[in-house]
Coordinates of C-alpha atoms and ligand atoms in Angstrom, one line a residue:
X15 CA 36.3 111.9 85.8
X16 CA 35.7 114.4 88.4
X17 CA 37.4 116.1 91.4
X18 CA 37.3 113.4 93.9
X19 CA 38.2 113.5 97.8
X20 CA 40.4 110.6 98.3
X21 CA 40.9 108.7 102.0
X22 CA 44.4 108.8 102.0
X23 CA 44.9 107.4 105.6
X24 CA 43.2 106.0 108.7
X25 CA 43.9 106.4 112.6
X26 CA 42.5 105.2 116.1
X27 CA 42.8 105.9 120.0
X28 CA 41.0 104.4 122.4
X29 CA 41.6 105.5 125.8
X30 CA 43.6 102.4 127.8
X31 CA 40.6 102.1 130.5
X32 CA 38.0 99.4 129.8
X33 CA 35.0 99.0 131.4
X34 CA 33.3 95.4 131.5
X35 CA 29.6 94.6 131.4
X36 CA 30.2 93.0 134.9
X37 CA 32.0 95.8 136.3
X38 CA 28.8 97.7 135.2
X39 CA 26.5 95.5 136.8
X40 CA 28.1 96.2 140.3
X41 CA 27.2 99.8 140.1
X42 CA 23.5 99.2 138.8
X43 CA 20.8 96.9 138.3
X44 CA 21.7 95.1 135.3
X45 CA 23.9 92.0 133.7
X46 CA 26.3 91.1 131.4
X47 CA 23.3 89.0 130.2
X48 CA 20.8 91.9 129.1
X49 CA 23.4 94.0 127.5
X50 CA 24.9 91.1 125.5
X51 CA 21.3 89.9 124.4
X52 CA 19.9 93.6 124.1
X53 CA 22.8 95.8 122.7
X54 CA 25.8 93.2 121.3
X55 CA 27.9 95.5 124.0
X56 CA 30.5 93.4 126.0
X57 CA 33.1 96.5 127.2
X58 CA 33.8 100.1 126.1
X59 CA 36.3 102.4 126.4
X60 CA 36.5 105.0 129.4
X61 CA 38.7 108.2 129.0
X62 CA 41.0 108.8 131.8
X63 CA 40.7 112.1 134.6
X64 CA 42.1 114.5 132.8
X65 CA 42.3 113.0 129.2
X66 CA 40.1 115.4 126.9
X67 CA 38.2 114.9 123.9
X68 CA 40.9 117.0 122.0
X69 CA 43.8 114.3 123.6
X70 CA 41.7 111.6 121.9
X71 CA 41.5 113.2 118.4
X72 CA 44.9 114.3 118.5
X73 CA 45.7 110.7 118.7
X74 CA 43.6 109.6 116.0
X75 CA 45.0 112.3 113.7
X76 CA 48.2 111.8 113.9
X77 CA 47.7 108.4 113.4
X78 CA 45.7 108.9 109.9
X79 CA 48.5 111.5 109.4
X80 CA 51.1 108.9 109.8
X81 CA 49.2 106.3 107.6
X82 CA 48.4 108.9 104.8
X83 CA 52.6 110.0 105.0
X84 CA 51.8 113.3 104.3
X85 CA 52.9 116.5 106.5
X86 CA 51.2 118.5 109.0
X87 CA 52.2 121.2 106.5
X88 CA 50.3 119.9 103.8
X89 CA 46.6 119.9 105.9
X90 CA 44.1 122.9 104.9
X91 CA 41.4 121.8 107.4
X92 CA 40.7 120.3 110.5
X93 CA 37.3 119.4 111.3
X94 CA 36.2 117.9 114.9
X95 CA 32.9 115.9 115.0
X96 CA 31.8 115.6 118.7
X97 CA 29.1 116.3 121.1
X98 CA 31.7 116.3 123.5
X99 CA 33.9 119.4 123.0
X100 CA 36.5 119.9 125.7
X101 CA 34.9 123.6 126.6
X102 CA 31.6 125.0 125.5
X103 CA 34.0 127.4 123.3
X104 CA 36.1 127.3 121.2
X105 CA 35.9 124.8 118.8
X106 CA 38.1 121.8 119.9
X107 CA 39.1 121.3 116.5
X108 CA 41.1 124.4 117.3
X109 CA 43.2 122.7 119.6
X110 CA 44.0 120.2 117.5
X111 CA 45.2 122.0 115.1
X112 CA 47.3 123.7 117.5
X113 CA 48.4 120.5 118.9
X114 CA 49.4 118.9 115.2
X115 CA 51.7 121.8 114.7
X116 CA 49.5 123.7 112.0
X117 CA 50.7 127.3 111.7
X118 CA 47.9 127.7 109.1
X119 CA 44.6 126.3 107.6
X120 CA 41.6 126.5 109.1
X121 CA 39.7 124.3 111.9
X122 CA 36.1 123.8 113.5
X123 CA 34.0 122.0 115.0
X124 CA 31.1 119.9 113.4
X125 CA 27.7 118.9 116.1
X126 CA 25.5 116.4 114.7
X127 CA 25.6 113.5 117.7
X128 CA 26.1 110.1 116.7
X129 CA 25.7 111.1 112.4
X130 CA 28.8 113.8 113.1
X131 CA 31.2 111.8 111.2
X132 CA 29.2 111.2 108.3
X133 CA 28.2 115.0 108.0
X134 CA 31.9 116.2 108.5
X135 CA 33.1 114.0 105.9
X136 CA 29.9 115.6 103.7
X137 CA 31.6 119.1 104.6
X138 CA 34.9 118.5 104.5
X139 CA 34.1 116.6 100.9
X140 CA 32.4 120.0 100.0
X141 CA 35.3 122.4 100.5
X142 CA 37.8 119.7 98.8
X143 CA 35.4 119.9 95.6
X144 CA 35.0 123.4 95.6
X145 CA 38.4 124.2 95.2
X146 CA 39.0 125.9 98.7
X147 CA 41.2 122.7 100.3
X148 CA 43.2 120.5 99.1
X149 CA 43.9 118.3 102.3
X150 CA 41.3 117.8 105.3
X151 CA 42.0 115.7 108.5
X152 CA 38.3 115.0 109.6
X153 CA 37.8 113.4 113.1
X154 CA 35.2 111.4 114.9
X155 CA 35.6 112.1 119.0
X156 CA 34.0 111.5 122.2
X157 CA 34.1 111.5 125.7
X158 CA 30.1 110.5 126.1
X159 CA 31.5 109.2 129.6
X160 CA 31.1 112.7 131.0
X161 CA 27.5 113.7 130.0
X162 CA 26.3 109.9 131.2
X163 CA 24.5 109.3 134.1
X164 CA 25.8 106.8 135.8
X165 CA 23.0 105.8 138.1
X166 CA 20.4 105.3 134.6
X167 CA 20.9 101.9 133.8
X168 CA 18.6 102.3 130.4
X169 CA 21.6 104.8 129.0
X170 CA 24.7 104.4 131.0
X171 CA 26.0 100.7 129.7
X172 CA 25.7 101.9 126.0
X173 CA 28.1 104.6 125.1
X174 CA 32.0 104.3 125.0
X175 CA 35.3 107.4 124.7
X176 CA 36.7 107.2 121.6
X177 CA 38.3 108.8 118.7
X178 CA 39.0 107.9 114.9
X179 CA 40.3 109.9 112.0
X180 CA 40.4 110.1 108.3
X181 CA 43.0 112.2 105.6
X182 CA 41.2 113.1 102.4
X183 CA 42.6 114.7 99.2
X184 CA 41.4 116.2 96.9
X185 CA 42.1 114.6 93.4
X186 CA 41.9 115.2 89.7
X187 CA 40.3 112.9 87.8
X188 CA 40.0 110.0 90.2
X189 CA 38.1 107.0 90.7
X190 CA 38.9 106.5 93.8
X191 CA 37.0 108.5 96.5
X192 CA 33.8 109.7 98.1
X193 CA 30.9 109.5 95.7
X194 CA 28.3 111.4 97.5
X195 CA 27.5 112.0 100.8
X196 CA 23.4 112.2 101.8
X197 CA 23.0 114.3 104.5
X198 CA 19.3 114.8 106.7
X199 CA 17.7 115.8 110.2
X200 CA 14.1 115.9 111.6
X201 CA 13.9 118.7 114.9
X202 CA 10.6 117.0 115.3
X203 CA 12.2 114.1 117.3
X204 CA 14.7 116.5 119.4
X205 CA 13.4 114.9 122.9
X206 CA 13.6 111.5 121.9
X207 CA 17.6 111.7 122.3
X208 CA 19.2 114.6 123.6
X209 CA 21.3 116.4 127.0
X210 CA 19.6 118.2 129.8
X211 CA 21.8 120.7 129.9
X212 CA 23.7 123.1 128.1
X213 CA 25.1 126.8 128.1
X214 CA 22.1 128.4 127.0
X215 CA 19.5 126.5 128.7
X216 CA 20.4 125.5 131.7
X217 CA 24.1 126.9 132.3
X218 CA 25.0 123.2 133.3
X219 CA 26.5 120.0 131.0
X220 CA 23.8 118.1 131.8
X221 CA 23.0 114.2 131.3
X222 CA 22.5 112.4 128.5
X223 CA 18.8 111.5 128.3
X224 CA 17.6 108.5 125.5
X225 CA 13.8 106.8 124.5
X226 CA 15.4 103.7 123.4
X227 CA 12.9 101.7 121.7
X228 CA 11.5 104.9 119.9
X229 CA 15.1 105.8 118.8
X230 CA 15.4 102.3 117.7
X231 CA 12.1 102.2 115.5
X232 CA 13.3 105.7 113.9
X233 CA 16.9 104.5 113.7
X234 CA 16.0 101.3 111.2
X235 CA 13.6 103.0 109.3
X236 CA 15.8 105.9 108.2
X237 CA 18.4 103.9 107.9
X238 CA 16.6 101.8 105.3
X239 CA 15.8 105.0 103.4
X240 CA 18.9 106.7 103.4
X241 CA 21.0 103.3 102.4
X242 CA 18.5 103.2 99.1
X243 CA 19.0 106.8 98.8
X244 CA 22.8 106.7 98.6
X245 CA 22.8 103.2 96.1
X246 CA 20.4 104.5 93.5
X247 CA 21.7 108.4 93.5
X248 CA 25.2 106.4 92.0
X249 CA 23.1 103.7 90.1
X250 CA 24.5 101.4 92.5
X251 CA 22.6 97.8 93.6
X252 CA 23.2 96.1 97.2
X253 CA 25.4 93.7 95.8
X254 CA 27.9 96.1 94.2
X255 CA 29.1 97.3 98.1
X256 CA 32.2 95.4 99.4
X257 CA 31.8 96.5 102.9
X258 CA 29.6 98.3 105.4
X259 CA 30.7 100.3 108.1
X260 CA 27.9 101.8 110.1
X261 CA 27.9 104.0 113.4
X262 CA 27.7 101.4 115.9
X263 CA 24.7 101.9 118.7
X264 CA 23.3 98.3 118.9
X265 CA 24.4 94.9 116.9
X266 CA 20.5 94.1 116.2
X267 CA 20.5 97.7 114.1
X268 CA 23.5 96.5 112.7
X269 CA 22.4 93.3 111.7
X270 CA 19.2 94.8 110.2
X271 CA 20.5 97.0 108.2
X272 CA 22.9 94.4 106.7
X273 CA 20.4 92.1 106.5
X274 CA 18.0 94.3 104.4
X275 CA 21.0 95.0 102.2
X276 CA 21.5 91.4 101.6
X277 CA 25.3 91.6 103.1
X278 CA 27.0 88.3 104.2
X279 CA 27.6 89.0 107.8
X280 CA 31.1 89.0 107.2
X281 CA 31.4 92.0 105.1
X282 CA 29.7 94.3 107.9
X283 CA 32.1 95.8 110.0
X284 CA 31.2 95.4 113.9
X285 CA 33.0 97.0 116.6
X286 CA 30.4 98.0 119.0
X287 CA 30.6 94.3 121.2
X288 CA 34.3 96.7 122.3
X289 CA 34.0 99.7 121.8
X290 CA 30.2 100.1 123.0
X291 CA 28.5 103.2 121.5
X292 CA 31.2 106.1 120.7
X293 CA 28.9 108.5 119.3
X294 CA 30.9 110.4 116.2
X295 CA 33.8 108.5 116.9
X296 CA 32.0 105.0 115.8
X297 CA 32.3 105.0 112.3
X298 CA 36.2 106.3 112.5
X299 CA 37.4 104.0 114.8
X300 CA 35.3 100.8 113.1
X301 CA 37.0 102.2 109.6
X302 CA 40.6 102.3 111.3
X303 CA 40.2 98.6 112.4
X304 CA 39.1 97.0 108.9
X305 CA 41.8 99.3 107.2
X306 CA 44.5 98.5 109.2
X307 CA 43.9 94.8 109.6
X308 CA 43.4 94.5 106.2
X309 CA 39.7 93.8 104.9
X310 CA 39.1 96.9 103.1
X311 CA 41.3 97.0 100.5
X312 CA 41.8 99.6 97.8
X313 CA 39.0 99.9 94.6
X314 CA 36.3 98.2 97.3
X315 CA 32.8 99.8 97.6
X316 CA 32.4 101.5 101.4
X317 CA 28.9 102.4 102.4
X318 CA 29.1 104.3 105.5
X319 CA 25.7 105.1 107.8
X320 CA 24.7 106.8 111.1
X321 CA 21.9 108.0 112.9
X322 CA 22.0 110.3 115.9
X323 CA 20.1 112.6 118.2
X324 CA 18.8 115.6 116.4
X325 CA 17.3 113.5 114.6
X326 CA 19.9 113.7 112.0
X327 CA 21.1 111.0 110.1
X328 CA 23.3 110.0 106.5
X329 CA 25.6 107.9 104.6
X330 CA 28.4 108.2 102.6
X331 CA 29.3 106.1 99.8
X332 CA 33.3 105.8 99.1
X333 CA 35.7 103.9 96.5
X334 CA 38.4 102.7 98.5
Ligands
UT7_502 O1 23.4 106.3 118.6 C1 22.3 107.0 118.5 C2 21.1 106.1 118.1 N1 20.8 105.3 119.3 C3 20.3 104.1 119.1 O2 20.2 103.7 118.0 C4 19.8 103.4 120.3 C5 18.5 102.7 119.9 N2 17.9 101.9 121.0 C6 18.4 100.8 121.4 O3 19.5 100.4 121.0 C7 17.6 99.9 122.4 O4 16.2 100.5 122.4 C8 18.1 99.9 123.8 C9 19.4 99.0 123.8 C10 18.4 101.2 124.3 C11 17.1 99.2 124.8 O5 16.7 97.9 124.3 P1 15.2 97.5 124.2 O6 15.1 96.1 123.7 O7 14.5 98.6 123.3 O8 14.7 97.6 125.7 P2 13.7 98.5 126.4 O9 14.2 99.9 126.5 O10 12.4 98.3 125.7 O11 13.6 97.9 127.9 C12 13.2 96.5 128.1 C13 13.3 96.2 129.5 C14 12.6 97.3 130.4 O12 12.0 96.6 131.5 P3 10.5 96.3 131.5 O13 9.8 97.7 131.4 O14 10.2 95.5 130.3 O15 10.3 95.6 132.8 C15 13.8 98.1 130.9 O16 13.5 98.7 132.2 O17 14.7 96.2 129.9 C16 14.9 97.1 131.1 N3 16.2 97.6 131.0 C17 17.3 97.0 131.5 N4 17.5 95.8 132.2 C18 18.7 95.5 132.6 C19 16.6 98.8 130.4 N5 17.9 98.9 130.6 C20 18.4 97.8 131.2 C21 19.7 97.4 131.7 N6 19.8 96.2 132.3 N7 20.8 98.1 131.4

């Protein structure tokens, strides 16, 4: 049995403000209707003035910290995936690891949109095999509220704030654990989903700017092909996963994906009719909730999946 990176704990924030499709529809052109039948989006999350992407995934660590019952003492590595960092530099990750007490380690920030989770876990999984860490707090976090533009009805009722976390270990011998992770990106696609604005560009933060139906047609094919990727690299069939969790952008992807895989509806997790689209922090947050309630149970089969701007996109298969 190999060296395995073991989820020892989960952890959530959602900022308290929610936003309701109606509330929506009084500052543009749209309706509860359209977004319901279009996206599976009722609400989402809205960070308060003032309340940073590093408050959110402080939160969400020290809740997986809590749940793993380990010390802040005993983490190596800190990694922050967001497209939302709280300054252009340094790393939020840096500031939560300041925040969680860390006097040592190491902590950085991973940018790969909406599949940032999925690669963090893939480097955080990475150093934890190698040898270098023993104990990495990897975080999913977003504040997509500030790079929205709020008078675009095509992008502004789909994303959500949000942060969730995860504690891995590194263990001997284990069953238990991630698998693989399967990690990819095409530049080719870089304006289909993307900000107008940045340090180097344009010296602004700029707006979030999305070609939703093209980013939908990329999203379930690669999807597809990185779900078959991930099940035959472990000899693994459809019917041997307990549970998927996938980055939540739109239900009908959701359901596709599920579908294909031949999932009862019941064993996909869903959390984006709530929580809307949170980016990095999707997968997390949607992990938090079926852990914590109580559906994914140790020894189950996790297949996690995301596809972002970039285009990047990955899974990561885990033994519970
Ligand atoms: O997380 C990263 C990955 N991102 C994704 O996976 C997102 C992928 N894309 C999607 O989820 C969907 O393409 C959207 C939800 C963004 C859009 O759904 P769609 O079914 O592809 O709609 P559409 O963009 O083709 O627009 C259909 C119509 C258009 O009107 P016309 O041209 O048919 O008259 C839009 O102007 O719906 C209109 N529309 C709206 N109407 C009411 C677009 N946004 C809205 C809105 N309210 N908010």
């Amino acid at each position: 049995m190999p060296l395995r990176s073991v989820v020892l704990g989960c952890g959530a924030y959602l900022p308290r403000r929610i936003v309701t499709n109606e509330e929506l529809a009084t500052r543009v052109d749209t309706t509860d209707e359209w977004i319901v039948q279009r996206t599976g989006i009722k609400q989402r999350h809205v960070a308060a003035e003032g309340e940073f992407t590093s408050d959110l995934a402080l939160a969400a660590a020290r809740d997986a910290v809590a749940h793993a019952g380990i010390g802040v003492d005993e983490i190596d590595l800190v990694i922050v995936a967001t497209a939302t960092p709280d300054n252009t530099f340094p790393a939020t990750a840096t500031r939560v690891q300041h925040k969680l007490g860390m006097a040592r380690g190491f902590a950085f920030d991973v940018q790969a949109v909406c599949s940032g989770f999925v690669y963090a876990l893939g480097v955080a999984d990475n150093f934890i095999k190698s040898g270098q860490v023993k104990t990495a707090v990897v975080i999913g976090a977003e504040t997509f509220s500030r790079i929205l533009d709020w008078t675009d009805r095509q992008t502004c009722v789909l994303f959500g704030d949000g942060a969730g976390a995860v504690v891995l270990r590194g263990e001997e011998a284990s069953e238990r654990g991630i698998l693989s992770t399967h990690l990819h990106s095409d530049g080719d696609n870089y304006d289909l989903l993307y900000v107008d604005g940045g340090p180097s560009s344009t010296g602004t933060v700029g707006h979030l700017r999305m070609e939703g139906r093209k980013v939908f047609v990329h999203a379930v094919q690669r999807l597809a092909e990185v779900v078959e990727e991930a099940l035959s690299a472990q000899q693994l069939t459809a019917r041997d996963i307990d549970w998927l969790v996938p980055h939540q952008a739109n239900k009908r992807i959701i359901d596709g994906v599920g579908k294909k895989l031949g999932l009862d509806a019941a064993h996909v997790v869903v959390t984006v009719d709530r929580h809307a689209n949170t980016s990095a922090a999707s997968i997390p947050l949607a992990l938090a909730e079926a852990v914590h309630d109580g559906r994914i149970k140790r020894g189950e089969l996790v297949l996690l999946e995301a596809m972002g701007g970039g285009f990047t996109w990955g899974s990561a298969l885990i033994r519970w």
